[in-house]
CSV table of C-alpha atoms and ligand atoms in Angstrom, one decimal:
chain,number,residue,atom,x,y,z
A,1,MET,CA,-18.8,-19.5,-39.6
A,2,ASN,CA,-16.7,-17.1,-41.4
A,3,ALA,CA,-13.1,-16.4,-39.8
A,4,LEU,CA,-14.2,-12.4,-39.9
A,5,VAL,CA,-16.5,-12.7,-37.6
A,6,SER,CA,-15.2,-15.2,-35.7
A,7,PRO,CA,-11.5,-14.7,-34.4
A,8,PRO,CA,-9.8,-17.2,-32.4
A,9,ILE,CA,-10.3,-17.0,-28.8
A,10,ARG,CA,-7.0,-18.3,-26.9
A,11,GLU,CA,-7.6,-19.1,-23.2
A,12,LEU,CA,-5.4,-16.9,-20.7
A,13,LYS,CA,-5.1,-20.2,-18.9
A,14,PRO,CA,-7.2,-23.6,-19.0
A,15,GLY,CA,-10.9,-22.6,-18.1
A,16,PHE,CA,-10.1,-18.5,-17.8
A,17,GLY,CA,-9.8,-15.8,-19.7
A,18,ALA,CA,-10.0,-15.3,-23.3
A,19,GLU,CA,-7.3,-13.5,-25.7
A,20,ILE,CA,-8.9,-12.8,-28.9
A,21,GLU,CA,-6.4,-12.4,-31.5
A,22,GLY,CA,-6.5,-10.7,-34.9
A,23,ILE,CA,-8.9,-7.7,-34.2
A,24,ASP,CA,-7.7,-4.2,-33.9
A,25,PHE,CA,-10.6,-2.3,-32.2
A,26,SER,CA,-10.5,0.7,-34.7
A,27,SER,CA,-11.9,-1.3,-37.4
A,28,ALA,CA,-13.8,-4.2,-35.6
A,29,THR,CA,-17.3,-5.1,-37.1
A,30,ASP,CA,-20.1,-5.2,-35.0
A,31,ALA,CA,-20.2,-8.9,-35.1
A,32,GLN,CA,-16.6,-8.7,-33.6
A,33,LYS,CA,-17.7,-5.9,-31.1
A,34,ALA,CA,-20.6,-8.5,-29.9
A,35,MET,CA,-18.3,-11.5,-29.5
A,36,ILE,CA,-15.9,-9.5,-27.4
A,37,VAL,CA,-18.7,-8.7,-25.5
A,38,ASP,CA,-19.8,-12.4,-25.3
A,39,ALA,CA,-16.5,-13.6,-24.1
A,40,PHE,CA,-16.0,-11.3,-21.5
A,41,HIS,CA,-19.1,-12.3,-20.0
A,42,HIS,CA,-18.1,-16.1,-20.1
A,43,HIS,CA,-14.4,-15.9,-19.5
A,44,GLY,CA,-13.8,-13.9,-16.8
A,45,ALA,CA,-11.0,-11.7,-18.4
A,46,LEU,CA,-10.4,-10.5,-22.0
A,47,LEU,CA,-7.2,-9.6,-23.4
A,48,LEU,CA,-6.4,-7.5,-26.7
A,49,ARG,CA,-3.0,-7.2,-27.6
A,50,ASP,CA,-1.3,-4.6,-30.1
A,51,GLN,CA,-4.0,-1.7,-29.5
A,52,GLN,CA,-3.8,1.9,-30.2
A,53,MET,CA,-6.6,3.2,-28.2
A,54,SER,CA,-7.0,7.1,-27.8
A,55,PRO,CA,-9.0,8.6,-24.4
A,56,ASP,CA,-12.1,8.6,-26.6
A,57,ASP,CA,-11.5,4.9,-27.9
A,58,LEU,CA,-11.2,3.8,-24.6
A,59,LEU,CA,-14.3,5.5,-23.7
A,60,ALA,CA,-16.0,3.8,-26.9
A,61,PHE,CA,-14.5,0.3,-25.9
A,62,ILE,CA,-16.2,0.6,-22.5
A,63,ARG,CA,-19.4,1.7,-24.0
A,64,LEU,CA,-19.9,-2.0,-25.4
A,65,PHE,CA,-20.1,-3.5,-22.0
A,66,GLY,CA,-22.4,-0.5,-20.3
A,67,GLU,CA,-21.6,3.0,-18.9
A,68,ALA,CA,-18.5,4.1,-17.5
A,69,GLU,CA,-18.3,4.4,-13.7
A,70,GLY,CA,-16.4,7.4,-12.1
A,71,HIS,CA,-13.6,7.2,-10.0
A,72,THR,CA,-13.7,7.8,-6.2
A,73,LEU,CA,-10.7,9.8,-5.8
A,74,GLN,CA,-10.5,12.5,-8.8
A,75,GLN,CA,-7.0,13.7,-8.4
A,76,PHE,CA,-5.4,11.6,-10.7
A,77,THR,CA,-7.9,11.1,-13.6
A,78,LEU,CA,-6.6,11.9,-17.1
A,79,PRO,CA,-7.3,16.2,-17.8
A,80,GLY,CA,-10.5,16.3,-19.7
A,81,TYR,CA,-11.5,12.8,-19.1
A,82,PRO,CA,-13.1,12.1,-15.5
A,83,ASN,CA,-13.9,8.5,-16.3
A,84,ILE,CA,-10.0,7.7,-16.9
A,85,TYR,CA,-7.5,7.5,-14.0
A,86,ILE,CA,-3.9,7.2,-14.2
A,87,LEU,CA,-1.8,4.5,-12.6
A,88,SER,CA,1.5,5.7,-12.6
A,89,ASN,CA,5.0,6.4,-10.7
A,90,LYS,CA,5.7,9.5,-12.8
A,91,VAL,CA,6.2,12.8,-11.4
A,92,VAL,CA,5.9,15.8,-13.9
A,93,ASP,CA,6.7,19.1,-13.0
A,94,GLY,CA,7.0,18.1,-9.5
A,95,ARG,CA,3.7,16.3,-9.3
A,96,PRO,CA,2.7,12.5,-9.2
A,97,ILE,CA,0.6,12.6,-12.4
A,98,GLY,CA,-1.0,9.2,-11.5
A,99,ALA,CA,-1.8,6.7,-8.3
A,100,HIS,CA,1.3,4.6,-7.5
A,101,ASN,CA,1.1,1.0,-6.1
A,102,ASP,CA,-2.6,1.5,-6.3
A,103,GLY,CA,-3.8,-1.9,-6.4
A,104,VAL,CA,-1.2,-4.0,-4.7
A,105,GLY,CA,-2.9,-6.7,-2.6
A,106,TRP,CA,-5.9,-8.9,-3.7
A,107,HIS,CA,-9.1,-7.3,-4.1
A,108,THR,CA,-12.2,-6.7,-6.2
A,109,ASP,CA,-12.7,-3.1,-7.1
A,110,TYR,CA,-15.4,-0.9,-5.7
A,111,SER,CA,-16.4,-3.7,-3.7
A,112,TYR,CA,-17.0,-1.3,-0.8
A,113,LYS,CA,-20.2,0.2,-2.5
A,114,ALA,CA,-23.5,-1.1,-3.0
A,115,GLU,CA,-23.1,-1.7,-6.6
A,116,PRO,CA,-19.5,-2.5,-7.1
A,117,VAL,CA,-18.1,-2.2,-10.8
A,118,MET,CA,-18.8,-5.0,-13.3
A,119,SER,CA,-15.5,-4.5,-14.7
A,120,THR,CA,-12.0,-2.9,-14.7
A,121,LEU,CA,-10.2,-2.1,-18.1
A,122,LEU,CA,-6.4,-1.3,-18.0
A,123,TYR,CA,-4.5,0.0,-21.1
A,124,ALA,CA,-1.0,-0.1,-21.0
A,125,VAL,CA,0.9,3.1,-22.2
A,126,GLU,CA,4.5,2.6,-20.6
A,127,VAL,CA,5.5,-0.9,-19.3
A,128,PRO,CA,8.4,-1.6,-17.0
A,129,PRO,CA,10.6,-4.3,-18.9
A,130,GLU,CA,10.3,-6.4,-15.8
A,131,GLY,CA,7.9,-6.6,-12.5
A,132,ALA,CA,4.4,-4.9,-12.6
A,133,ASP,CA,2.5,-8.0,-13.6
A,134,THR,CA,-1.1,-8.0,-12.7
A,135,LEU,CA,-2.6,-11.0,-11.3
A,136,LEU,CA,-6.0,-12.2,-11.6
A,137,ALA,CA,-7.3,-15.2,-9.3
A,138,ASP,CA,-10.6,-17.0,-11.1
A,139,LEU,CA,-12.9,-17.0,-8.2
A,140,CYS,CA,-15.4,-19.7,-10.1
A,141,ALA,CA,-12.5,-22.2,-10.3
A,142,ALA,CA,-12.1,-21.5,-6.5
A,143,TYR,CA,-15.4,-22.1,-5.7
A,144,ASP,CA,-15.7,-25.1,-7.7
A,145,ALA,CA,-12.7,-26.8,-6.3
A,146,LEU,CA,-14.2,-26.5,-3.0
A,147,PRO,CA,-15.8,-29.8,-1.2
A,148,PRO,CA,-19.4,-29.8,-1.6
A,149,GLU,CA,-20.0,-29.7,2.3
A,150,ARG,CA,-17.7,-26.6,2.3
A,151,ARG,CA,-19.7,-24.5,-0.1
A,152,GLU,CA,-22.8,-25.5,1.6
A,153,ALA,CA,-21.5,-24.1,4.9
A,154,LEU,CA,-20.0,-21.0,3.2
A,155,GLU,CA,-23.5,-20.6,1.5
A,156,GLY,CA,-25.6,-17.3,2.8
A,157,LEU,CA,-22.6,-15.9,4.6
A,158,LYS,CA,-22.3,-12.0,4.1
A,159,LEU,CA,-19.1,-9.8,4.2
A,160,HIS,CA,-19.0,-6.2,5.8
A,161,HIS,CA,-17.4,-4.1,3.5
A,162,SER,CA,-15.8,-0.9,4.6
A,163,TYR,CA,-13.6,1.9,2.4
A,164,GLN,CA,-12.9,3.5,5.2
A,165,HIS,CA,-11.3,0.5,7.1
A,166,PHE,CA,-9.4,-0.1,3.7
A,167,MET,CA,-8.1,3.1,3.1
A,168,GLU,CA,-6.8,3.9,7.1
A,169,ASN,CA,-5.4,0.4,7.1
A,170,ARG,CA,-3.7,-0.2,3.6
A,171,GLU,CA,-0.2,-0.9,3.5
A,172,TRP,CA,0.4,1.2,0.5
A,173,GLY,CA,-0.9,4.6,0.3
A,174,ALA,CA,-3.0,4.6,3.8
A,175,MET,CA,-4.9,7.8,4.7
A,176,LYS,CA,-7.6,9.4,6.5
A,177,LEU,CA,-10.8,10.2,4.6
A,178,SER,CA,-12.4,13.4,4.6
A,179,GLU,CA,-16.0,14.1,5.8
A,180,GLU,CA,-17.3,14.2,2.3
A,181,ILE,CA,-15.5,11.1,0.9
A,182,LYS,CA,-16.6,9.2,4.1
A,183,ALA,CA,-20.1,10.6,3.3
A,184,GLN,CA,-20.0,9.2,-0.3
A,185,THR,CA,-18.7,5.5,0.9
A,186,PRO,CA,-20.8,4.3,3.5
A,187,ASP,CA,-20.4,0.6,4.5
A,188,VAL,CA,-22.0,-2.1,2.8
A,189,ILE,CA,-22.9,-6.0,2.9
A,190,HIS,CA,-22.3,-8.2,0.3
A,191,PRO,CA,-22.7,-12.1,-0.4
A,192,LEU,CA,-19.5,-14.3,0.2
A,193,ILE,CA,-20.8,-16.4,-2.7
A,194,ARG,CA,-21.7,-14.7,-5.7
A,195,THR,CA,-24.1,-15.6,-8.9
A,196,HIS,CA,-22.6,-14.7,-11.9
A,197,PRO,CA,-25.8,-13.1,-14.1
A,198,ALA,CA,-24.7,-14.0,-17.4
A,199,ASP,CA,-25.0,-17.8,-16.4
A,200,GLY,CA,-25.7,-18.6,-13.0
A,201,ARG,CA,-22.1,-19.5,-12.5
A,202,LYS,CA,-20.8,-18.9,-8.6
A,203,ALA,CA,-17.9,-17.4,-7.2
A,204,LEU,CA,-16.3,-17.4,-4.0
A,205,TRP,CA,-16.0,-13.6,-3.5
A,206,VAL,CA,-14.1,-13.0,-1.2
A,207,SER,CA,-11.5,-10.1,-0.7
A,208,THR,CA,-8.8,-8.7,1.4
A,209,GLY,CA,-8.6,-4.4,2.3
A,210,THR,CA,-12.1,-3.5,2.2
A,211,VAL,CA,-13.9,-6.5,4.2
A,212,LYS,CA,-14.0,-5.8,8.0
A,213,GLU,CA,-16.0,-9.0,9.1
A,214,ILE,CA,-18.2,-11.6,8.2
A,215,ILE,CA,-21.8,-10.7,9.6
A,216,GLY,CA,-22.4,-13.2,12.4
A,217,VAL,CA,-18.7,-14.3,13.1
A,218,PRO,CA,-16.7,-12.5,15.3
A,219,ASN,CA,-13.2,-11.4,14.9
A,220,PRO,CA,-10.4,-12.7,15.0
A,221,GLU,CA,-12.4,-15.9,13.5
A,222,GLY,CA,-14.2,-14.2,11.1
A,223,LEU,CA,-11.5,-12.5,9.4
A,224,ALA,CA,-9.3,-15.5,10.1
A,225,LEU,CA,-12.1,-17.5,7.9
A,226,VAL,CA,-11.9,-14.2,5.1
A,227,ASN,CA,-8.0,-14.9,5.1
A,228,GLU,CA,-8.0,-18.7,4.8
A,229,LEU,CA,-10.1,-18.3,1.8
A,230,VAL,CA,-8.5,-15.8,0.0
A,231,GLU,CA,-5.2,-17.9,0.4
A,232,TRP,CA,-7.3,-20.6,-1.0
A,233,ALA,CA,-8.7,-18.6,-4.1
A,234,THR,CA,-5.4,-17.3,-5.0
A,235,GLN,CA,-3.4,-20.4,-5.3
A,236,ASP,CA,-1.3,-20.5,-8.3
A,237,ARG,CA,-3.8,-23.2,-10.0
A,238,PHE,CA,-6.2,-20.2,-9.8
A,239,VAL,CA,-4.2,-17.2,-10.7
A,240,TYR,CA,-3.4,-16.0,-14.0
A,241,ARG,CA,-0.1,-13.9,-14.3
A,242,HIS,CA,-0.1,-11.2,-16.9
A,243,LYS,CA,3.0,-9.7,-18.4
A,244,TRP,CA,1.9,-6.4,-20.0
A,245,ARG,CA,3.1,-5.5,-23.2
A,246,VAL,CA,2.5,-1.9,-24.6
A,247,GLY,CA,-0.8,-1.7,-26.5
A,248,ASP,CA,-2.1,-4.4,-24.0
A,249,VAL,CA,-5.8,-4.1,-23.4
A,250,LEU,CA,-6.7,-6.3,-20.2
A,251,MET,CA,-10.2,-6.3,-18.6
A,252,TRP,CA,-11.6,-8.5,-15.9
A,253,ASP,CA,-14.7,-8.8,-14.5
A,254,ASN,CA,-14.9,-8.3,-11.1
A,255,ARG,CA,-17.9,-10.2,-10.5
A,256,CYS,CA,-16.0,-13.4,-10.4
A,257,THR,CA,-12.3,-12.6,-9.8
A,258,LEU,CA,-9.9,-10.9,-7.4
A,259,HIS,CA,-7.0,-9.2,-8.8
A,260,THR,CA,-3.7,-7.6,-7.3
A,261,GLY,CA,-0.8,-5.2,-9.0
A,262,THR,CA,2.7,-6.3,-8.3
A,263,LEU,CA,5.4,-4.1,-7.2
A,264,TYR,CA,8.6,-3.0,-9.9
A,265,ASP,CA,11.8,-1.0,-9.5
A,266,ASP,CA,10.5,2.3,-9.8
A,267,THR,CA,13.6,4.1,-9.4
A,268,LYS,CA,14.4,2.6,-13.0
A,269,TYR,CA,11.5,2.2,-14.7
A,270,ASP,CA,7.9,4.0,-15.4
A,271,ARG,CA,4.9,2.7,-15.6
A,272,LEU,CA,1.6,4.4,-17.3
A,273,MET,CA,-1.6,2.8,-17.4
A,274,HIS,CA,-5.0,4.4,-18.2
A,275,ARG,CA,-7.9,2.8,-16.1
A,276,LEU,CA,-11.7,2.5,-16.8
A,277,TRP,CA,-14.2,1.1,-14.9
A,278,VAL,CA,-17.8,-0.3,-16.2
A,279,LYS,CA,-20.6,0.2,-13.6
A,280,GLY,CA,-22.2,-2.6,-12.3
A,281,ASP,CA,-25.0,-4.0,-10.2
A,282,ARG,CA,-25.9,-5.1,-6.7
A,283,PRO,CA,-24.5,-8.7,-6.2
A,284,TYR,CA,-26.9,-11.4,-5.2
B,1,AKG,O1,-1.7,-1.9,-11.3
B,1,AKG,C1,-2.4,-3.0,-11.2
B,1,AKG,O2,-1.8,-4.1,-11.8
B,1,AKG,C2,-3.5,-3.3,-10.6
B,1,AKG,C3,-4.3,-1.7,-10.7
B,1,AKG,C4,-5.6,-2.4,-9.9
B,1,AKG,O3,-5.8,-3.2,-9.0
B,1,AKG,C5,-7.1,-1.4,-10.3
B,1,AKG,O4,-6.7,-0.8,-11.5
B,1,AKG,O5,-7.7,-1.9,-10.2
B,2,FE2,FE1,-7.8,-3.1,-8.5
């Protein structure tokens, strides 16, 4: 194959994630774009470094994968760009410009919706020299490593996800929801073992935060099982730790990963990331 249409893929860790090297999105060919999309669907995460992405470039990038999903809370979106959400500790004119420490704690985005987002993209505009890594857990590897009898016992279990439960109980930024937001985010039920539509691979699609219970397994045992499975899935052997550089575009597949942000010294350093979501479909 021609090197131009087939740039090198480097796995982020053995069996997981794809860094595509040598592509500048602003001049990428259609064949390269198709290859980026294909790599995303089969590797669980995608990394492109040294990009210069305007807000419109980010929206064009997202459109390769599907439609942009709107954000639940609108107060931290980029002015003029309701589909670009800002993660930051920065305060401008006395007002925080973004959500701070929003994603600390293992989770998968929008899991409290009937159709959770397929993918999350973060674009690094400013990054601290230390801390603020993003961790991704490979839930297909976590599933595959379970003993067969355990996989069988977990098959068919369903999780009750609740945005209200998550927002009222989370460690960072807990808040009471307005009646309007509550009405927009009714609780949902999703399978614990999720099938990936691209190739049928299975993921141990567990999470913390939005998960309130396992249907038919009363708490505290239900949540104890959830916590045990999250611990299993987030062992170092299943986790990729991303150390950010300005210009990184990192996209992960929420259908088969968990992720968490990590803290940093926000008294010393600034962080500014643009986040976009790609619409997803109903988990099965
Ligand atoms: O800030 C991070 O590293 C993770 C943020 C996150 O969880 C998200 O944007 O969905
Ligand atoms: Fe997140």
